[in-house]
Amino acid sequence: MKAIKFFVLAALLAALPLAVTADDGENTNETKGSVEVGGLFTDVKDSPDMAAEFYTINDGPVGKIKLSTFQGWGALDFKFKYAAQDQNSGKLDFDIKRMVRSHNTYNAFPHRLGHDPMFALTSVSRNGKVVRNTDMSPNQDYVMNYAVFEDRTELQFPGFRPLTLAVEFREQNRNGHTQAFTTNHCDNCHIKSQKHRRDQQTTDGTLEAAVAWKSGVVKARYTNRKLREAHPSVSGTFDNNLHPELQAPVFDNRMQYDDDAGVVPLDLKPEIDKNITRLDFRWASKNGFAVTANGVWSETKSRNTGNKADYSGYVVTAAKRFGNNFRLRWNGKVYQTETNSVWIQPIERTTMAGPHSGMTYRDFYEVGFEQWRNSALNRDGADSKLDASYRFGRKWGTLRGIWNYSVVDREFYEVAPGEKKTTSNILGVTYRMRPAKGLRLDAEFKHGDVNNAFMVIDGACSTLVSDRYSNPWQRETPQYDSFQDARIAETTATASSWNKAVLAVGYNFGQTTLTGRYVYWDGTNTDGDLTDWSKNRSTATITAWSPGGANWDWYVGWAYQDLSLDAPACIPVFDG
Amino acid sequence: MGGQDGYSRDLLKYNETSNSILGGVKIRPGDHWDLGLNVTYTASEGGLDPFDLPADDYVAITPPMSYDFSKSHTYSNIDVDRLNFDAMLKYKINEDLWLRLWYQLADFDDKDPYLYDTTGMVQWATVTAGWSF
């Protein structure tokens, strides 16, 4: 609703010149528009969650207004379409003597999120002891209403045309309810769900200045972003931690929370501030050499914790023509991300009864754990993209070769034993030709190789199998970290080697345009221990379009996709 | 009694296929009439092949196993059809006035529900009168 106010305000500001024009008595060159009003009637059968995932299902009045005018002072183009309170959109463009140019859009629609009844949680449990669930808001519809207003207004002064100043404003609101889940242990694994009212607002403000000359432009911009949540959390209590059979509080020192903590905030959503500074430079010479460069510096800060993530990145692109047929282009990028390390202070509780009575977990097992958490995002990265193309002529087309190289060197996160660096090389060739009138052919082949394309080293398949113990409190009983240390499998969802082939054809006959495109992608990763990952995908599209005749046109199309994915699963089986 | 009593490993094979056909036509049979029709139909299927997670070590020492993985491969099955249809009829009374009827249909058939049955159909009908100036 707030965004609509901005939109109306922008419309009123835009209307001011109209009044000025009327006072000046200038002649209107052209003004036209339309108004359309009526009603929307909807009918819903069963669930609208997928059938109308992003559309209104409300009845009510509808309206559409269009207005455009071109006058001595400038031009204005306004459109607004109201389908329902949760679905409407608008656009307002105006310029005043080319000195002020403004582009504004507004868009609102619902997003149905679905309501998870949580039955699936118990799907593999045979005795009901492993997991159970409670839905505390069983009749709640989970819908988030999305609305975004975007404005960009440019100022250019008659006395100094090379300078363009711009102001941008963006406000995104997401209002509604989401489903909040909490996990309780250890009577059994108890998943609770409740509604979480959300009123989230993301606001961006940008200032930009650009100076252009005949062969280039330099531009600087600064953006400030704020993410705010009016209802950042819900309230709830955790279950009493009890032994599943004995129903006694003998496991308290393994849990951080119990019902004795009382009402605590749950499903906490962060509030974030972000600042982005960007510099752009573009220059082209008369002899076919062009260069662009930019630098981006940003700081993202959580208002809740004070944690910060910094990013800095620099990009250079250079292109040069050699003669009429040969062209060389290179794009290079270096970047760095840095997030502060965090000390996690666990709540170390004592057990009330049983063999661990009066002791914390650390007291009994005499172990301590590293509580510093380092960011996996901390890294230095570099990308290089080189392509060279040769044009044989209009009929025999253009041949292009590609070599893309990238390296990511992480500060903390290992992607192979003792290794924090991932490198990838992509080699490719494309060919485009027009062998006959109306016929266009495109072909592409790429091969990629990635070193250390893993997510977690020793991340699955723990080989440690417990001996038999008379009770789980014995000091010799293997603990969680023992099983963690005995894992042997590298996990991944990324190919270490892949091939991609594309074949496309376009043919015009008569008034009809026929296009076809086939893409084949095949990748594997067997580089790690027990990795055995592979994916294969084929997609095909065929479309035909014809203007038909003066009074009709038509189109038909077909799209096909086939995907196969092989990946190992390792399921640990725990008792307790 | 203890912590981990075993683990199971098997290779999971997932396959997914999707087909879509679409078509549309715009007809202007006379100065007063505009007619537009669009239709899209999509059928998608996906699922895992049956797999075996026997947990031999665990079963050997704990015969009355707490888990039943025999149907796990069916839980991520996808089998959906979707039909979208819209028709627009516009009658121009004169150069500046018109009447418009717009009908839309979205029919989603969830043949293998997972979290819950998302089958549903929504119809929208819009009747409007317009004036241009």
Short mmCIF file of C-alpha atoms in Angstrom, two decimals, chain A residues 88-513:
data_model
loop_
_atom_site.label_atom_id
_atom_site.label_comp_id
_atom_site.label_asym_id
_atom_site.label_seq_id
_atom_site.Cartn_x
_atom_site.Cartn_y
_atom_site.Cartn_z
CA ASN A 88 -2.33 -4.68 -9.88
CA SER A 89 0.40 -2.98 -11.86
CA GLY A 90 1.30 0.41 -13.26
CA LYS A 91 3.86 2.34 -15.25
CA LEU A 92 4.61 6.05 -15.42
CA ASP A 93 7.22 7.54 -17.76
CA PHE A 94 7.66 11.25 -18.27
CA ASP A 95 10.24 13.67 -19.49
CA ILE A 96 10.36 17.45 -19.28
CA LYS A 97 12.22 19.09 -22.14
CA ARG A 98 14.68 16.13 -21.99
CA MET A 99 16.03 17.69 -18.79
CA VAL A 100 14.08 15.42 -16.46
CA ARG A 101 13.44 11.84 -17.48
CA SER A 102 11.60 9.53 -15.14
CA HIS A 103 10.68 5.83 -15.36
CA ASN A 104 8.42 4.37 -12.65
CA THR A 105 6.83 0.94 -12.34
CA TYR A 106 4.65 -0.72 -9.76
CA ASN A 107 3.73 -4.40 -9.60
CA ALA A 108 1.77 -6.36 -7.00
CA PHE A 109 0.72 -10.00 -6.94
CA PRO A 110 0.24 -12.84 -4.44
CA HIS A 111 2.48 -15.86 -4.00
CA ARG A 112 0.80 -18.97 -2.61
CA LEU A 113 3.34 -20.92 -0.58
CA GLY A 114 1.32 -24.01 0.28
CA HIS A 115 0.75 -25.53 3.68
CA ASP A 116 2.97 -28.47 4.62
CA PRO A 117 0.89 -30.87 6.77
CA MET A 118 4.20 -32.53 7.79
CA PHE A 119 2.86 -36.06 7.28
CA ALA A 120 5.94 -36.83 5.18
CA LEU A 121 8.15 -36.52 8.27
CA THR A 122 6.91 -39.82 9.61
CA SER A 123 7.03 -41.66 6.28
CA VAL A 124 9.89 -44.05 7.12
CA SER A 125 9.18 -44.41 10.83
CA ARG A 126 7.54 -47.70 11.76
CA ASN A 127 6.99 -47.30 15.46
CA GLY A 128 6.14 -43.59 15.84
CA LYS A 129 9.06 -43.03 18.21
CA VAL A 130 11.44 -41.46 15.75
CA VAL A 131 9.53 -38.36 14.78
CA ARG A 132 6.14 -36.76 15.33
CA ASN A 133 4.63 -33.44 14.41
CA THR A 134 2.13 -30.84 15.62
CA ASP A 135 0.52 -28.22 13.39
CA MET A 136 -0.55 -25.31 15.60
CA SER A 137 -2.12 -23.37 12.70
CA PRO A 138 -3.84 -26.14 10.71
CA ASN A 139 -6.27 -23.86 8.84
CA GLN A 140 -3.83 -21.11 7.89
CA ASP A 141 -3.35 -20.28 4.19
CA TYR A 142 0.27 -19.38 3.62
CA VAL A 143 0.30 -16.53 1.10
CA MET A 144 2.80 -13.70 0.74
CA ASN A 145 1.63 -10.59 -1.10
CA TYR A 146 4.45 -9.08 -3.10
CA ALA A 147 4.52 -5.43 -4.17
CA VAL A 148 7.42 -3.48 -5.64
CA PHE A 149 7.73 0.14 -6.71
CA GLU A 150 10.76 1.18 -8.77
CA ASP A 151 11.74 4.68 -9.83
CA ARG A 152 14.64 6.03 -11.83
CA THR A 153 14.71 9.75 -12.52
CA GLU A 154 17.49 11.37 -14.53
CA LEU A 155 18.45 15.03 -14.64
CA GLN A 156 20.42 16.53 -17.51
CA PHE A 157 21.16 20.26 -17.61
CA PRO A 158 21.06 22.31 -20.84
CA GLY A 159 24.24 24.15 -19.88
CA PHE A 160 26.24 20.96 -19.35
CA ARG A 161 24.84 18.07 -21.39
CA PRO A 162 27.69 15.61 -20.67
CA LEU A 163 26.59 15.35 -17.04
CA THR A 164 23.65 13.11 -16.11
CA LEU A 165 22.49 12.84 -12.50
CA ALA A 166 20.12 10.08 -11.51
CA VAL A 167 18.13 9.15 -8.45
CA GLU A 168 16.74 5.63 -8.01
CA PHE A 169 14.28 4.44 -5.42
CA ARG A 170 12.98 0.92 -4.96
CA GLU A 171 10.62 -0.35 -2.30
CA GLN A 172 9.64 -3.99 -2.07
CA ASN A 173 7.02 -5.16 0.41
CA ARG A 174 6.22 -8.77 1.22
CA ASN A 175 3.25 -9.17 3.53
CA GLY A 176 1.38 -12.25 4.67
CA HIS A 177 2.11 -15.43 6.59
CA THR A 178 4.83 -18.06 6.29
CA GLN A 179 4.97 -21.45 7.98
CA ALA A 180 7.46 -21.48 10.86
CA PHE A 181 8.97 -24.82 11.87
CA THR A 182 10.77 -25.67 15.09
CA THR A 183 12.53 -28.90 16.03
CA ASN A 184 12.35 -30.36 19.51
CA HIS A 185 14.24 -33.28 20.95
CA CYS A 186 14.72 -35.69 22.60
CA ASP A 187 11.61 -37.44 23.87
CA ASN A 188 11.40 -38.01 20.18
CA CYS A 189 12.00 -35.67 17.29
CA HIS A 190 9.02 -33.33 17.52
CA ILE A 191 8.49 -30.88 14.67
CA LYS A 192 6.09 -28.04 15.43
CA SER A 193 4.63 -25.66 12.89
CA GLN A 194 2.87 -22.34 13.42
CA LYS A 195 1.95 -19.28 11.38
CA HIS A 196 4.43 -16.42 11.28
CA ARG A 197 2.96 -13.05 10.29
CA ARG A 198 5.39 -11.29 7.98
CA ASP A 199 5.61 -7.63 7.10
CA GLN A 200 8.92 -7.34 5.32
CA GLN A 201 10.19 -4.22 3.60
CA THR A 202 13.30 -3.81 1.45
CA THR A 203 14.15 -0.21 0.53
CA ASP A 204 16.90 0.84 -1.89
CA GLY A 205 18.01 4.43 -2.50
CA THR A 206 20.59 5.18 -5.19
CA LEU A 207 22.45 8.30 -6.31
CA GLU A 208 24.25 8.20 -9.65
CA ALA A 209 26.37 10.64 -11.64
CA ALA A 210 27.67 10.03 -15.15
CA VAL A 211 29.86 12.15 -17.41
CA ALA A 212 29.93 11.22 -21.08
CA TRP A 213 32.12 12.45 -23.91
CA LYS A 214 32.36 11.46 -27.53
CA SER A 215 34.22 8.21 -27.05
CA GLY A 216 33.36 7.18 -23.52
CA VAL A 217 31.56 7.57 -20.22
CA VAL A 218 32.47 7.42 -16.56
CA LYS A 219 29.77 6.70 -13.99
CA ALA A 220 29.64 6.51 -10.20
CA ARG A 221 26.73 5.26 -8.11
CA TYR A 222 26.00 4.64 -4.46
CA THR A 223 23.16 2.45 -3.16
CA ASN A 224 21.87 2.10 0.38
CA ARG A 225 19.59 -0.88 1.09
CA LYS A 226 17.60 -1.63 4.23
CA LEU A 227 15.75 -4.91 4.92
CA ARG A 228 13.29 -4.65 7.80
CA GLU A 229 10.90 -7.12 9.41
CA ALA A 230 7.99 -5.74 11.42
CA HIS A 231 7.46 -9.18 13.00
CA PRO A 232 10.93 -10.76 13.04
CA SER A 233 9.99 -13.78 15.16
CA VAL A 234 7.21 -15.85 16.71
CA SER A 235 7.09 -17.13 20.26
CA GLY A 236 7.09 -20.71 21.48
CA THR A 237 8.34 -23.16 24.05
CA PHE A 238 10.48 -26.23 23.58
CA ASP A 239 9.42 -29.64 24.82
CA ASN A 240 10.67 -31.19 28.02
CA ASN A 241 13.70 -33.31 27.10
CA LEU A 242 12.90 -36.84 28.18
CA HIS A 243 14.27 -40.30 27.52
CA PRO A 244 11.86 -41.87 24.99
CA GLU A 245 11.34 -45.08 27.00
CA LEU A 246 12.00 -44.04 30.58
CA GLN A 247 10.31 -40.62 30.22
CA ALA A 248 12.97 -39.23 32.58
CA PRO A 249 15.10 -36.06 32.17
CA VAL A 250 18.37 -37.93 31.67
CA PHE A 251 19.53 -36.28 28.42
CA ASP A 252 19.32 -32.61 29.40
CA ASN A 253 23.06 -32.02 29.00
CA ARG A 254 22.81 -32.88 25.28
CA MET A 255 20.30 -30.14 24.52
CA GLN A 256 20.55 -26.35 24.63
CA TYR A 257 16.86 -25.71 25.28
CA ASP A 258 14.15 -27.37 27.34
CA ASP A 259 10.70 -26.27 28.47
CA ASP A 260 12.34 -24.68 31.51
CA ALA A 261 13.66 -21.93 29.21
CA GLY A 262 10.07 -20.67 29.03
CA VAL A 263 8.76 -18.71 26.06
CA VAL A 264 11.55 -17.92 23.60
CA PRO A 265 11.63 -16.20 20.18
CA LEU A 266 11.58 -18.65 17.25
CA ASP A 267 11.95 -18.50 13.46
CA LEU A 268 13.98 -15.29 13.81
CA LYS A 269 14.37 -13.38 10.54
CA PRO A 270 17.39 -11.09 10.14
CA GLU A 271 17.31 -7.36 9.43
CA ILE A 272 20.06 -6.20 7.09
CA ASP A 273 21.75 -2.98 6.00
CA LYS A 274 23.76 -2.92 2.79
CA ASN A 275 25.85 -0.24 1.08
CA ILE A 276 27.07 -0.62 -2.50
CA THR A 277 29.46 1.71 -4.32
CA ARG A 278 30.15 1.23 -8.02
CA LEU A 279 32.37 2.93 -10.56
CA ASP A 280 32.06 2.32 -14.32
CA PHE A 281 34.28 3.37 -17.18
CA ARG A 282 33.71 2.84 -20.92
CA TRP A 283 35.90 3.96 -23.80
CA ALA A 284 35.98 3.15 -27.51
CA SER A 285 38.59 4.27 -30.02
CA LYS A 286 38.05 4.90 -33.69
CA ASN A 287 40.26 1.99 -34.73
CA GLY A 288 38.02 -0.71 -33.26
CA PHE A 289 39.50 -0.99 -29.77
CA ALA A 290 37.09 -0.71 -26.85
CA VAL A 291 37.55 -1.12 -23.13
CA THR A 292 35.15 -1.15 -20.19
CA ALA A 293 36.05 -1.36 -16.53
CA ASN A 294 34.16 -1.29 -13.27
CA GLY A 295 34.70 -1.67 -9.58
CA VAL A 296 32.12 -2.68 -6.97
CA TRP A 297 32.51 -2.38 -3.20
CA SER A 298 29.77 -3.48 -0.82
CA GLU A 299 29.22 -4.01 2.89
CA THR A 300 26.35 -6.15 4.19
CA LYS A 301 25.62 -5.98 7.90
CA SER A 302 23.17 -7.87 10.09
CA ARG A 303 21.41 -5.54 12.52
CA ASN A 304 20.72 -8.50 14.81
CA THR A 305 24.28 -9.76 15.30
CA GLY A 306 26.50 -7.05 13.87
CA ASN A 307 28.13 -9.61 11.56
CA LYS A 308 29.49 -8.10 8.37
CA ALA A 309 30.22 -9.37 4.87
CA ASP A 310 32.41 -7.26 2.58
CA TYR A 311 32.75 -7.67 -1.17
CA SER A 312 35.06 -5.96 -3.62
CA GLY A 313 35.27 -6.82 -7.30
CA TYR A 314 36.91 -5.38 -10.41
CA VAL A 315 36.04 -6.17 -14.03
CA VAL A 316 37.84 -5.21 -17.23
CA THR A 317 36.65 -5.99 -20.75
CA ALA A 318 38.73 -5.24 -23.84
CA ALA A 319 37.74 -5.90 -27.44
CA LYS A 320 39.65 -5.30 -30.68
CA ARG A 321 38.82 -5.79 -34.34
CA PHE A 322 41.63 -6.84 -36.66
CA GLY A 323 40.62 -6.09 -40.22
CA ASN A 324 37.05 -6.81 -41.23
CA ASN A 325 36.88 -10.45 -40.19
CA PHE A 326 38.80 -11.14 -37.00
CA ARG A 327 37.72 -10.04 -33.53
CA LEU A 328 39.28 -10.69 -30.15
CA ARG A 329 37.55 -10.08 -26.81
CA TRP A 330 38.74 -10.59 -23.23
CA ASN A 331 36.89 -10.16 -19.96
CA GLY A 332 38.70 -10.39 -16.65
CA LYS A 333 37.35 -10.22 -13.12
CA VAL A 334 38.93 -10.40 -9.67
CA TYR A 335 36.92 -10.30 -6.48
CA GLN A 336 37.14 -10.90 -2.77
CA THR A 337 34.52 -11.67 -0.14
CA GLU A 338 35.19 -11.47 3.57
CA THR A 339 32.89 -12.26 6.48
CA ASN A 340 33.91 -12.00 10.10
CA SER A 341 34.35 -15.16 12.13
CA VAL A 342 31.81 -15.79 14.87
CA TRP A 343 32.17 -17.28 18.33
CA ILE A 344 29.20 -19.51 19.13
CA GLN A 345 28.58 -19.77 22.84
CA PRO A 346 26.55 -22.93 23.48
CA ILE A 347 24.15 -23.19 26.40
CA GLU A 348 25.74 -25.92 28.47
CA ARG A 349 23.02 -27.46 30.61
CA THR A 350 23.38 -29.99 33.39
CA THR A 351 21.36 -33.18 33.47
CA MET A 352 18.86 -33.41 36.30
CA ALA A 353 18.78 -37.19 36.78
CA GLY A 354 20.55 -40.40 35.83
CA PRO A 355 24.23 -41.20 35.48
CA HIS A 356 25.08 -37.66 34.27
CA SER A 357 23.17 -35.97 37.08
CA GLY A 358 24.61 -32.54 37.88
CA MET A 359 27.07 -32.65 35.00
CA THR A 360 27.30 -30.90 31.66
CA TYR A 361 28.21 -32.81 28.52
CA ARG A 362 31.69 -31.31 28.68
CA ASP A 363 32.06 -32.33 32.36
CA PHE A 364 31.26 -35.96 31.71
CA TYR A 365 33.04 -36.63 28.43
CA GLU A 366 35.90 -34.21 29.13
CA VAL A 367 35.79 -32.86 25.62
CA GLY A 368 35.74 -29.34 24.29
CA PHE A 369 34.83 -28.23 20.81
CA GLU A 370 36.03 -25.43 18.60
CA GLN A 371 33.33 -22.76 18.89
CA TRP A 372 34.72 -20.36 16.28
CA ARG A 373 32.72 -20.49 13.07
CA ASN A 374 34.55 -19.29 9.96
CA SER A 375 32.75 -18.31 6.80
CA ALA A 376 32.86 -20.64 3.78
CA LEU A 377 32.29 -17.51 1.68
CA ASN A 378 35.67 -15.97 2.50
CA ARG A 379 37.56 -16.19 -0.77
CA ASP A 380 39.60 -14.58 -3.49
CA GLY A 381 38.31 -15.28 -6.98
CA ALA A 382 39.36 -14.56 -10.53
CA ASP A 383 37.59 -15.16 -13.86
CA SER A 384 38.99 -14.86 -17.36
CA LYS A 385 36.86 -15.12 -20.51
CA LEU A 386 38.57 -15.06 -23.87
CA ASP A 387 36.88 -15.43 -27.22
CA ALA A 388 38.14 -15.03 -30.74
CA SER A 389 35.88 -15.00 -33.77
CA TYR A 390 36.46 -15.07 -37.52
CA ARG A 391 33.77 -14.11 -40.03
CA PHE A 392 34.03 -16.01 -43.31
CA GLY A 393 31.25 -14.01 -44.92
CA ARG A 394 27.48 -13.68 -44.95
CA LYS A 395 26.82 -17.16 -46.30
CA TRP A 396 29.50 -19.19 -44.52
CA GLY A 397 29.05 -17.39 -41.27
CA THR A 398 31.21 -16.90 -38.18
CA LEU A 399 33.40 -19.31 -36.25
CA ARG A 400 34.14 -18.48 -32.61
CA GLY A 401 36.47 -20.08 -30.09
CA ILE A 402 36.01 -19.69 -26.31
CA TRP A 403 38.28 -20.25 -23.33
CA ASN A 404 36.89 -19.44 -19.88
CA TYR A 405 39.02 -19.91 -16.79
CA SER A 406 38.09 -19.32 -13.17
CA VAL A 407 39.74 -19.88 -9.82
CA VAL A 408 38.27 -19.63 -6.32
CA ASP A 409 40.74 -19.67 -3.44
CA ARG A 410 38.97 -19.97 -0.10
CA GLU A 411 40.35 -18.82 3.23
CA PHE A 412 38.89 -21.52 5.46
CA TYR A 413 36.69 -23.98 3.58
CA GLU A 414 38.30 -27.16 2.26
CA VAL A 415 37.12 -28.57 -1.06
CA ALA A 416 39.61 -31.46 -1.05
CA PRO A 417 41.76 -32.81 1.78
CA GLY A 418 44.08 -29.90 2.61
CA GLU A 419 42.95 -28.01 -0.51
CA LYS A 420 40.87 -24.81 -0.57
CA LYS A 421 41.14 -23.94 -4.24
CA THR A 422 38.74 -24.75 -7.09
CA THR A 423 39.73 -24.11 -10.69
CA SER A 424 37.65 -24.58 -13.82
CA ASN A 425 38.41 -24.45 -17.52
CA ILE A 426 35.79 -24.27 -20.26
CA LEU A 427 36.77 -24.68 -23.89
CA GLY A 428 34.20 -24.16 -26.60
CA VAL A 429 33.55 -23.51 -30.24
CA THR A 430 30.47 -22.01 -31.90
CA TYR A 431 29.55 -21.71 -35.54
CA ARG A 432 26.78 -19.63 -37.09
CA MET A 433 25.96 -19.68 -40.79
CA ARG A 434 23.25 -18.79 -43.34
CA PRO A 435 23.79 -21.39 -46.08
CA ALA A 436 20.65 -20.45 -48.02
CA LYS A 437 18.10 -17.68 -48.13
CA GLY A 438 15.84 -17.89 -45.08
CA LEU A 439 17.92 -20.63 -43.44
CA ARG A 440 20.01 -20.03 -40.32
CA LEU A 441 22.09 -22.65 -38.50
CA ASP A 442 23.80 -22.38 -35.12
CA ALA A 443 26.02 -25.01 -33.52
CA GLU A 444 27.90 -24.94 -30.23
CA PHE A 445 30.10 -27.35 -28.33
CA LYS A 446 31.64 -26.74 -24.91
CA HIS A 447 33.74 -28.87 -22.60
CA GLY A 448 34.27 -28.05 -18.94
CA ASP A 449 36.74 -29.39 -16.38
CA VAL A 450 36.54 -28.47 -12.68
CA ASN A 451 39.10 -29.31 -10.01
CA ASN A 452 37.78 -30.11 -6.53
CA ALA A 453 34.10 -29.81 -7.38
CA PHE A 454 32.92 -30.99 -3.97
CA MET A 455 30.59 -29.62 -1.31
CA VAL A 456 31.76 -31.41 1.83
CA ILE A 457 34.95 -33.44 2.21
CA ASP A 458 34.32 -36.57 4.26
CA GLY A 459 30.75 -35.38 4.48
CA ALA A 460 28.82 -38.67 4.44
CA CYS A 461 29.01 -42.41 5.06
CA SER A 462 30.38 -42.75 8.57
CA THR A 463 32.09 -46.14 8.87
CA LEU A 464 31.97 -46.28 12.64
CA VAL A 465 29.56 -48.90 13.96
CA SER A 466 28.87 -48.96 17.65
CA ASP A 467 29.61 -51.87 19.89
CA ARG A 468 26.87 -52.98 22.22
CA TYR A 469 26.60 -51.09 25.48
CA SER A 470 24.37 -51.71 28.43
CA ASN A 471 23.27 -48.06 28.45
CA PRO A 472 24.01 -44.88 26.44
CA TRP A 473 25.61 -43.07 29.36
CA GLN A 474 28.76 -45.18 29.48
CA ARG A 475 31.83 -43.09 28.86
CA GLU A 476 33.05 -45.54 26.19
CA THR A 477 29.93 -45.06 24.06
CA PRO A 478 30.94 -43.35 20.80
CA GLN A 479 29.71 -39.75 20.62
CA TYR A 480 28.51 -37.58 17.75
CA ASP A 481 31.97 -36.26 16.91
CA SER A 482 33.33 -39.83 16.66
CA PHE A 483 30.81 -40.66 13.94
CA GLN A 484 31.49 -37.35 12.25
CA ASP A 485 35.22 -38.07 12.14
CA ALA A 486 34.63 -41.54 10.62
CA ARG A 487 32.86 -40.25 7.50
CA ILE A 488 34.62 -41.14 4.24
CA ALA A 489 32.49 -39.90 1.31
CA GLU A 490 32.88 -36.63 -0.58
CA THR A 491 29.50 -35.06 -1.33
CA THR A 492 28.79 -33.05 -4.44
CA ALA A 493 26.06 -31.75 -6.73
CA THR A 494 28.50 -30.43 -9.34
CA ALA A 495 30.20 -32.02 -12.33
CA SER A 496 33.99 -32.23 -12.45
CA SER A 497 33.80 -32.84 -16.20
CA TRP A 498 30.99 -31.95 -18.59
CA ASN A 499 30.10 -31.53 -22.25
CA LYS A 500 27.41 -29.37 -23.79
CA ALA A 501 26.20 -29.40 -27.39
CA VAL A 502 23.64 -27.05 -28.95
CA LEU A 503 22.11 -27.25 -32.41
CA ALA A 504 19.65 -24.59 -33.57
CA VAL A 505 17.94 -23.95 -36.87
CA GLY A 506 15.71 -21.19 -38.14
CA TYR A 507 13.85 -21.28 -41.45
CA ASN A 508 11.55 -18.78 -43.08
CA PHE A 509 9.23 -20.02 -45.80
CA GLY A 510 6.53 -17.78 -47.11
CA GLN A 511 5.24 -15.83 -44.14
CA THR A 512 5.96 -18.63 -41.69
CA THR A 513 8.97 -18.74 -39.36
#
